[in-house]
mmCIF file with all atom_site columns, C-alpha atoms in Angstrom:
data_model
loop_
_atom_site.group_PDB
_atom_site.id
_atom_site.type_symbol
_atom_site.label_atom_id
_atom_site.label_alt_id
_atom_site.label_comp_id
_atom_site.label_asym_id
_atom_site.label_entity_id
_atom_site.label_seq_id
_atom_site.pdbx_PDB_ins_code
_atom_site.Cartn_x
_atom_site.Cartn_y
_atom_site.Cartn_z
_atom_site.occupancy
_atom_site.B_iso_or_equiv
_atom_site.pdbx_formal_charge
_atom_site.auth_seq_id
_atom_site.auth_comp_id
_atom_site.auth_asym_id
_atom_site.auth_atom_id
_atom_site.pdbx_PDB_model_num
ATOM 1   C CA . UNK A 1 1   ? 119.821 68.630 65.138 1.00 0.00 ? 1   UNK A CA 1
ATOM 2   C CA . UNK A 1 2   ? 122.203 70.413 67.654 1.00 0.00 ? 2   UNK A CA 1
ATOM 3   C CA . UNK A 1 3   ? 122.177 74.333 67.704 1.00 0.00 ? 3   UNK A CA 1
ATOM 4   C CA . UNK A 1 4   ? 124.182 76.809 69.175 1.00 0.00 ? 4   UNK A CA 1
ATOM 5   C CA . UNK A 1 5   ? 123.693 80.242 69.876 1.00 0.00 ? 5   UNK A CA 1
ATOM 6   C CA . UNK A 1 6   ? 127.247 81.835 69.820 1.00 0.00 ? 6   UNK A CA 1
ATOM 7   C CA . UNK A 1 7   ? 128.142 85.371 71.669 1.00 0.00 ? 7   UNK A CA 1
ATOM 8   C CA . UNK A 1 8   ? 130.629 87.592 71.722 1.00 0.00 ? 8   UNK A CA 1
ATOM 9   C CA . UNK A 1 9   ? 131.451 88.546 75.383 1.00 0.00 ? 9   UNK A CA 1
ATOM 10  C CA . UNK A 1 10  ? 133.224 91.611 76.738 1.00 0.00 ? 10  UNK A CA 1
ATOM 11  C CA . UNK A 1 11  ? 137.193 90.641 77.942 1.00 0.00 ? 11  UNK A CA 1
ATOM 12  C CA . UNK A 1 12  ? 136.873 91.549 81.052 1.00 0.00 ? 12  UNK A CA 1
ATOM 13  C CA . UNK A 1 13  ? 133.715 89.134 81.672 1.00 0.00 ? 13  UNK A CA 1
ATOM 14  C CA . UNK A 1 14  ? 135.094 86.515 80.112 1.00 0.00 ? 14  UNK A CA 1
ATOM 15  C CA . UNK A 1 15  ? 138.427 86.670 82.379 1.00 0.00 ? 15  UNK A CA 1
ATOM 16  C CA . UNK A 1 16  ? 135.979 87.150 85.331 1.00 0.00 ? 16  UNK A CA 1
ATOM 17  C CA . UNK A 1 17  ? 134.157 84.405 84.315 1.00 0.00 ? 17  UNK A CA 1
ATOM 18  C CA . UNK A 1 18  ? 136.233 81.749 82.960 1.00 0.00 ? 18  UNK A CA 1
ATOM 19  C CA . UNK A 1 19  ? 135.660 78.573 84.649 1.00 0.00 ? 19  UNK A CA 1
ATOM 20  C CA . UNK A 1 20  ? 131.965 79.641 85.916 1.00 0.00 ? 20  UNK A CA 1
ATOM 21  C CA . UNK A 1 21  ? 130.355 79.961 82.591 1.00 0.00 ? 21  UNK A CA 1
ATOM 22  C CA . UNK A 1 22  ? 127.219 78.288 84.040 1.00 0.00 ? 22  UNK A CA 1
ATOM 23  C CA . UNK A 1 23  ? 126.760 81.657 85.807 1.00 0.00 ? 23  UNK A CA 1
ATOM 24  C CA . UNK A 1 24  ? 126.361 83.196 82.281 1.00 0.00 ? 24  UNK A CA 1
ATOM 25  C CA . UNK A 1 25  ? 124.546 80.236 80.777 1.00 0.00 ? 25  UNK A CA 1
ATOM 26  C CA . UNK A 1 26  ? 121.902 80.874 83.798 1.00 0.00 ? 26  UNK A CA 1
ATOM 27  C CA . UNK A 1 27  ? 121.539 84.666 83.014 1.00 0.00 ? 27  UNK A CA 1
ATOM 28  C CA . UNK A 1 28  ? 120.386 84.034 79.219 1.00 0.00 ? 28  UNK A CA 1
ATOM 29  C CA . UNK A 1 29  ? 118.503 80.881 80.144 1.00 0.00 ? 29  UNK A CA 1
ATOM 30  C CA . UNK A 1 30  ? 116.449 82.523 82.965 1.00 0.00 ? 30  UNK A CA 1
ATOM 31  C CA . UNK A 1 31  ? 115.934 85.632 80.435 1.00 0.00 ? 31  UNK A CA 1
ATOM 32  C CA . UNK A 1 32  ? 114.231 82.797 77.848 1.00 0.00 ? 32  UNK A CA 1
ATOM 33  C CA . UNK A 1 33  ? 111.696 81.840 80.212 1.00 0.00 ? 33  UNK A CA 1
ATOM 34  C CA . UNK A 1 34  ? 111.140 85.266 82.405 1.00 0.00 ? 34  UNK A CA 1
ATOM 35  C CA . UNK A 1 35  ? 107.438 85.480 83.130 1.00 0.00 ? 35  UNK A CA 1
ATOM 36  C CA . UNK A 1 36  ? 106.910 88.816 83.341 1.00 0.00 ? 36  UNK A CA 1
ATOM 37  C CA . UNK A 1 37  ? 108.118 92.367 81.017 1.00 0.00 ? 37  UNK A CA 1
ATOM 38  C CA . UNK A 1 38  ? 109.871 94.121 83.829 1.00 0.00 ? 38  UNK A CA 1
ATOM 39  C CA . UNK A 1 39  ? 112.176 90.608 84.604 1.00 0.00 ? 39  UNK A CA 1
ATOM 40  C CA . UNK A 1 40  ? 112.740 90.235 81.132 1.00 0.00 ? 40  UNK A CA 1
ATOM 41  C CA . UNK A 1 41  ? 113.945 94.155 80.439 1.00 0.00 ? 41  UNK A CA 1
ATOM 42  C CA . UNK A 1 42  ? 116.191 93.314 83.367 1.00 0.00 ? 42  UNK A CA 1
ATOM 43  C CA . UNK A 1 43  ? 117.478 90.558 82.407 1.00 0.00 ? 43  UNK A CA 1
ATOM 44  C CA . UNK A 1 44  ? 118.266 91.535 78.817 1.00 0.00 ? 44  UNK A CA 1
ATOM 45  C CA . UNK A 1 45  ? 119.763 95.069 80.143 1.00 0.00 ? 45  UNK A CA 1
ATOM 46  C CA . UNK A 1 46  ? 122.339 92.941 82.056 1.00 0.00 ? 46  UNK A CA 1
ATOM 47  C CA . UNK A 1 47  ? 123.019 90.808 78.947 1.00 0.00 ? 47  UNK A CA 1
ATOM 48  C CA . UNK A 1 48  ? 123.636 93.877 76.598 1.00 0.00 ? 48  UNK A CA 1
ATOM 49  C CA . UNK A 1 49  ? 126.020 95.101 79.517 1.00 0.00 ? 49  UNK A CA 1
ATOM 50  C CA . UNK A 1 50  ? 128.068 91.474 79.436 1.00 0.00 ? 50  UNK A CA 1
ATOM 51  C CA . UNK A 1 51  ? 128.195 91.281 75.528 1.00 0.00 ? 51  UNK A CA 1
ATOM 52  C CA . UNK A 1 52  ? 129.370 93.108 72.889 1.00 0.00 ? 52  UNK A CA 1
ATOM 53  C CA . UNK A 1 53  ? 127.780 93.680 69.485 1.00 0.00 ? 53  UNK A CA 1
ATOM 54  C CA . UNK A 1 54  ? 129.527 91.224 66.829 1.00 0.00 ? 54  UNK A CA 1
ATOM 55  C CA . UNK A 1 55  ? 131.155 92.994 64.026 1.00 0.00 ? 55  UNK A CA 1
ATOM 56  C CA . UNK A 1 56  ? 129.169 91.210 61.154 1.00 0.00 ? 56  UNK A CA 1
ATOM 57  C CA . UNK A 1 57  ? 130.841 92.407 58.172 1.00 0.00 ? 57  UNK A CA 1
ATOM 58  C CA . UNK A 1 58  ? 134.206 92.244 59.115 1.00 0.00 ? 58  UNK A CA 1
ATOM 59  C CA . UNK A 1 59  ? 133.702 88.309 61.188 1.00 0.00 ? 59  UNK A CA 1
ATOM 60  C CA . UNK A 1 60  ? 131.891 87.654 57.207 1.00 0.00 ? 60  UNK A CA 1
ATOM 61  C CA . UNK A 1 61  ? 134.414 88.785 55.161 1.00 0.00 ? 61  UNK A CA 1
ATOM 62  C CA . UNK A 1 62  ? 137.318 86.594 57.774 1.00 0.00 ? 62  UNK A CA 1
ATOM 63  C CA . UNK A 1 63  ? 135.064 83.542 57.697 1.00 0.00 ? 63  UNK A CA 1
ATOM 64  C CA . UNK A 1 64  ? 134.682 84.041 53.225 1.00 0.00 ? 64  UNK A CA 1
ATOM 65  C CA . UNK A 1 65  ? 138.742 84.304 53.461 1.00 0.00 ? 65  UNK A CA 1
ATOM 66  C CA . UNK A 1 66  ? 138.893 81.334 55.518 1.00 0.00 ? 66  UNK A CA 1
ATOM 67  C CA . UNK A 1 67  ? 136.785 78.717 53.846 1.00 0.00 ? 67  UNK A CA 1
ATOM 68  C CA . UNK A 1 68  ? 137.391 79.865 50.482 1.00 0.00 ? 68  UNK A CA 1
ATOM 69  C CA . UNK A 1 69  ? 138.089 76.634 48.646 1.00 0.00 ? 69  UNK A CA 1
ATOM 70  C CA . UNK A 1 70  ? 136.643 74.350 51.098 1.00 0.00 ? 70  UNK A CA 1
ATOM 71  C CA . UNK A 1 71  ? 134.416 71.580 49.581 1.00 0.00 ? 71  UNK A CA 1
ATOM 72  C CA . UNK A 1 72  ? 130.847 72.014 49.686 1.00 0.00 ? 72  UNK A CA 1
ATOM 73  C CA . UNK A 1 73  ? 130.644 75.275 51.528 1.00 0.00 ? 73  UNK A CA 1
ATOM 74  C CA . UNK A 1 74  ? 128.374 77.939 50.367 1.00 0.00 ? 74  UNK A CA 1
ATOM 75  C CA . UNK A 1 75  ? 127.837 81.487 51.469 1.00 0.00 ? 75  UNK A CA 1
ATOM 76  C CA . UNK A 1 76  ? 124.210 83.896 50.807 1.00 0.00 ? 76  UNK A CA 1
ATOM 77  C CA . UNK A 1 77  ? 124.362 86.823 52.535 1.00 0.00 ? 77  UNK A CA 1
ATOM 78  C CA . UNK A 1 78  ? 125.179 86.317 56.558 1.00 0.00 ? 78  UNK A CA 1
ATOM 79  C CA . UNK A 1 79  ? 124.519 82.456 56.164 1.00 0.00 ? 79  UNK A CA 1
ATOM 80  C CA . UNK A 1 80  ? 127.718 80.545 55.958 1.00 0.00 ? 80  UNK A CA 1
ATOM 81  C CA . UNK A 1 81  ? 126.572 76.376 55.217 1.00 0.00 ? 81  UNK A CA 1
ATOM 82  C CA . UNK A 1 82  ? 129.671 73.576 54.657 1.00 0.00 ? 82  UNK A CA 1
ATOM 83  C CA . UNK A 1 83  ? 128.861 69.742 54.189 1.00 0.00 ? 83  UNK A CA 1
ATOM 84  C CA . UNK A 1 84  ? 130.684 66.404 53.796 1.00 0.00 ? 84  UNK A CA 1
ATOM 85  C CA . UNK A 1 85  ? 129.354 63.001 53.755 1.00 0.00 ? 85  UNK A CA 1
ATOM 86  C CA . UNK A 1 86  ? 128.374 62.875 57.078 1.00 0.00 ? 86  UNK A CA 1
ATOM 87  C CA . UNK A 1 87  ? 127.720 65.918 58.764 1.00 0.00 ? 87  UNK A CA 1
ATOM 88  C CA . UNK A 1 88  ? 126.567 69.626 57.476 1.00 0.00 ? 88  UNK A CA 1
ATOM 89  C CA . UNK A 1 89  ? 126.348 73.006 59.593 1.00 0.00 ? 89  UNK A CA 1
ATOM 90  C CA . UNK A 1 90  ? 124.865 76.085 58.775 1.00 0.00 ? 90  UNK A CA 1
ATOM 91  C CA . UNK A 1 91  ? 126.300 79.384 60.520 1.00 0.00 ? 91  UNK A CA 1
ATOM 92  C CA . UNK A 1 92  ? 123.735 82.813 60.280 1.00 0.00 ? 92  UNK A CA 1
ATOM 93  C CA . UNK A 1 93  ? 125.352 85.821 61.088 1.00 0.00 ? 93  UNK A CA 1
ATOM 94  C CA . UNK A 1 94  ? 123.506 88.611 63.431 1.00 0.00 ? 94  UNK A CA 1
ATOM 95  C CA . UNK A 1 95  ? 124.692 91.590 65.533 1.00 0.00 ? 95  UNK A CA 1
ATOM 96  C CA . UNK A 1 96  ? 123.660 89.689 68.959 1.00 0.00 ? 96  UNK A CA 1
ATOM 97  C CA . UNK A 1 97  ? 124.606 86.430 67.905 1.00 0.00 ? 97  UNK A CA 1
ATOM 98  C CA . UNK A 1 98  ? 125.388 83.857 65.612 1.00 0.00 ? 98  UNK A CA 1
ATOM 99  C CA . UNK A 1 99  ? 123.274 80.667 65.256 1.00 0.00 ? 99  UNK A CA 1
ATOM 100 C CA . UNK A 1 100 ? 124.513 77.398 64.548 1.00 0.00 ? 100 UNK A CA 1
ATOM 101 C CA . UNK A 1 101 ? 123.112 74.485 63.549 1.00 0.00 ? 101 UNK A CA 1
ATOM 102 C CA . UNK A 1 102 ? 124.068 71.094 62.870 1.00 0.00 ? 102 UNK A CA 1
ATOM 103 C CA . UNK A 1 103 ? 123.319 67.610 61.365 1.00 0.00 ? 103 UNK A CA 1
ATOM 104 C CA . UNK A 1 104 ? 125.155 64.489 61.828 1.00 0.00 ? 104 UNK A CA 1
ATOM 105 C CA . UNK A 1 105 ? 128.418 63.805 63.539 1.00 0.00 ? 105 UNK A CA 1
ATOM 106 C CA . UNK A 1 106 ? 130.608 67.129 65.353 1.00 0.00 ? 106 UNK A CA 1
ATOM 107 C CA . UNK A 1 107 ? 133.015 67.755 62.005 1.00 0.00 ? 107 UNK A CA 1
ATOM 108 C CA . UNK A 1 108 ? 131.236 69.945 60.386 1.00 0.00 ? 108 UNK A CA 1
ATOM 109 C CA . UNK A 1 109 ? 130.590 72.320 63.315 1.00 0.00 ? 109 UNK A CA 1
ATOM 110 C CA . UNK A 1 110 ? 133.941 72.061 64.615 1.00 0.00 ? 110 UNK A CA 1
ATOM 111 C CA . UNK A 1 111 ? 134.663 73.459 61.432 1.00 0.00 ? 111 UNK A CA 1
ATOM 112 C CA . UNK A 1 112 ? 133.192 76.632 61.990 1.00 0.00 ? 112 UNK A CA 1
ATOM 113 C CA . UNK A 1 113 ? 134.319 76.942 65.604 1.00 0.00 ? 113 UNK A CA 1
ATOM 114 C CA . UNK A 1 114 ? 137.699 76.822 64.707 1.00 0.00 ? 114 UNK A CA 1
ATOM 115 C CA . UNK A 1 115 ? 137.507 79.194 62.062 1.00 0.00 ? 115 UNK A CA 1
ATOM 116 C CA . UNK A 1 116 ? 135.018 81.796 64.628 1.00 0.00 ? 116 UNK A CA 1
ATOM 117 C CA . UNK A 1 117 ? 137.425 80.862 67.655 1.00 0.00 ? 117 UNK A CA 1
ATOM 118 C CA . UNK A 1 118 ? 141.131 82.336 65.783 1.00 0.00 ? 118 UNK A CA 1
ATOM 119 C CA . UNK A 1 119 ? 138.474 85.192 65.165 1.00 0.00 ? 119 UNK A CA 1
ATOM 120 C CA . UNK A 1 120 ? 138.198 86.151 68.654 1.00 0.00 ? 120 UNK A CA 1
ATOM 121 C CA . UNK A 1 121 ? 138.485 84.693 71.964 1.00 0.00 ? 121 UNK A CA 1
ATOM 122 C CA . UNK A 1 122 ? 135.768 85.772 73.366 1.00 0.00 ? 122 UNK A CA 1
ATOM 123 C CA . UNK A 1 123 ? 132.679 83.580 72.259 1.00 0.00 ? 123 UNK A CA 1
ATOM 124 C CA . UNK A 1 124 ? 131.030 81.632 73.899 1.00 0.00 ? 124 UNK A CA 1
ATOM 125 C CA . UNK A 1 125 ? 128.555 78.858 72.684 1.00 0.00 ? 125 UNK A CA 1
ATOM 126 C CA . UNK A 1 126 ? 125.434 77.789 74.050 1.00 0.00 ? 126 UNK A CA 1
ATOM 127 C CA . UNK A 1 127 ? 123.164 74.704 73.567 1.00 0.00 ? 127 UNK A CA 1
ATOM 128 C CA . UNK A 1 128 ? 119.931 75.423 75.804 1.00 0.00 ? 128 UNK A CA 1
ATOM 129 C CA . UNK A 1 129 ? 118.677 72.228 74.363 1.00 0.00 ? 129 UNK A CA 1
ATOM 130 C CA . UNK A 1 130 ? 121.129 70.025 75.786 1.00 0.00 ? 130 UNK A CA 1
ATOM 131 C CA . UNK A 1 131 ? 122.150 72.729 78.615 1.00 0.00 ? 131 UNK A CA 1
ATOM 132 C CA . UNK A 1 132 ? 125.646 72.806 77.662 1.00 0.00 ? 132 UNK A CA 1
ATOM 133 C CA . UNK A 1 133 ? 127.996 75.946 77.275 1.00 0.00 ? 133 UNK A CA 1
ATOM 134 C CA . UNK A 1 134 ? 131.393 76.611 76.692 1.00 0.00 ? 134 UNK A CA 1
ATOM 135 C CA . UNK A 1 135 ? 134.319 79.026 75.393 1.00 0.00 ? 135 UNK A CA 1
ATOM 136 C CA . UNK A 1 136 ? 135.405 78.691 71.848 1.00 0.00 ? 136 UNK A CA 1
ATOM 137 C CA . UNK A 1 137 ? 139.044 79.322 72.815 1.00 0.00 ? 137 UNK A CA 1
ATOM 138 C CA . UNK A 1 138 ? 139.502 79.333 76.901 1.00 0.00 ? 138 UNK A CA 1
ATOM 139 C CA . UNK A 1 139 ? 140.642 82.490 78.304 1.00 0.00 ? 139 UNK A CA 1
ATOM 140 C CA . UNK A 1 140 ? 143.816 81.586 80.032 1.00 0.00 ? 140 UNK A CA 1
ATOM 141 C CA . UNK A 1 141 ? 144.169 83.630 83.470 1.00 0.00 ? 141 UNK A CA 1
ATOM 142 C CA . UNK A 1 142 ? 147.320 85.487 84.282 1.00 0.00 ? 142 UNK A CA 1
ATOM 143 C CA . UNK A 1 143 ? 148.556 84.480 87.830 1.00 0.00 ? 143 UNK A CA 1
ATOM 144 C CA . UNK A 1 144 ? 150.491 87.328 89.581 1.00 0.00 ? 144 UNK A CA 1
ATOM 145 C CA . UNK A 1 145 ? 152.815 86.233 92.903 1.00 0.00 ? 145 UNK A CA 1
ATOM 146 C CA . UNK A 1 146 ? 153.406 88.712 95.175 1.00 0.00 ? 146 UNK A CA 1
ATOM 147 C CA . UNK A 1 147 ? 156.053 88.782 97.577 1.00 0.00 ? 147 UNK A CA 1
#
């Protein structure tokens, strides 16, 4: 089973950012295995400054709109599932961060990142399991030339 844990990030970090995501993926990682109280309350007061709380009615209420009429998907409450032959995900909805997990090959999971990413463009995904991280939709980076 692959799981995500998907969160919104402020703009401006994830301009700043873009490209070094490992930088962020570090930050949340280290705060998972912090040894001691007063590393941890750090760690998580600079994660509450780089993320931003995820609306979780109004990202519901898109996502119901969105997969309405899909085959084999199911909503109860903040827990958004889909299927198919093979491959099923299952999306929970919080105000940190959404969880997602999956069985089976990437379609089903796919799904729901294309459906979070026209959302907003500012999630990012992370699998500490397999220590991978990415944006759901890059930021692109405006270049300025001076002259």
């Amino acid at each position: 089973m692959r799981q995500y844990q998907i969160y919104l990030m402020d703009p401006i970090v994830a301009y700043d950012y873009f490209g070094k995501e490992h930088i962020i993926f570090d930050l949340f990682k280290g705060a998972m295995k912090a040894k001691s109280k007063e590393h941890l309350s750090m760690l998580q007061k600079q994660i509450a400054y780089i993320t931003e709380k995820i609306p979780v009615l109004s990202l519901h209420q898109y996502l119901r709109e969105k997969c309405i009429g899909t085959t084999d998907y199911h909503v109860q409450s903040y827990i958004h599932e889909v299927s198919s032959a093979q491959s099923k995900a299952r999306l929970t909805i919080e105000p940190n961060a959404m969880i997602l997990a999956a069985d089976g090959n990437y379609e089903m999971e796919l799904f729901f990142f294309e459906k979070i990413r026209t959302f907003s463009p500012y999630f990012l995904a992370m699998d500490f399991i397999n220590e991978r991280c990415g944006w759901l939709q890059p930021v692109k980076k405006e270049r300025y030339v001076y002259e």
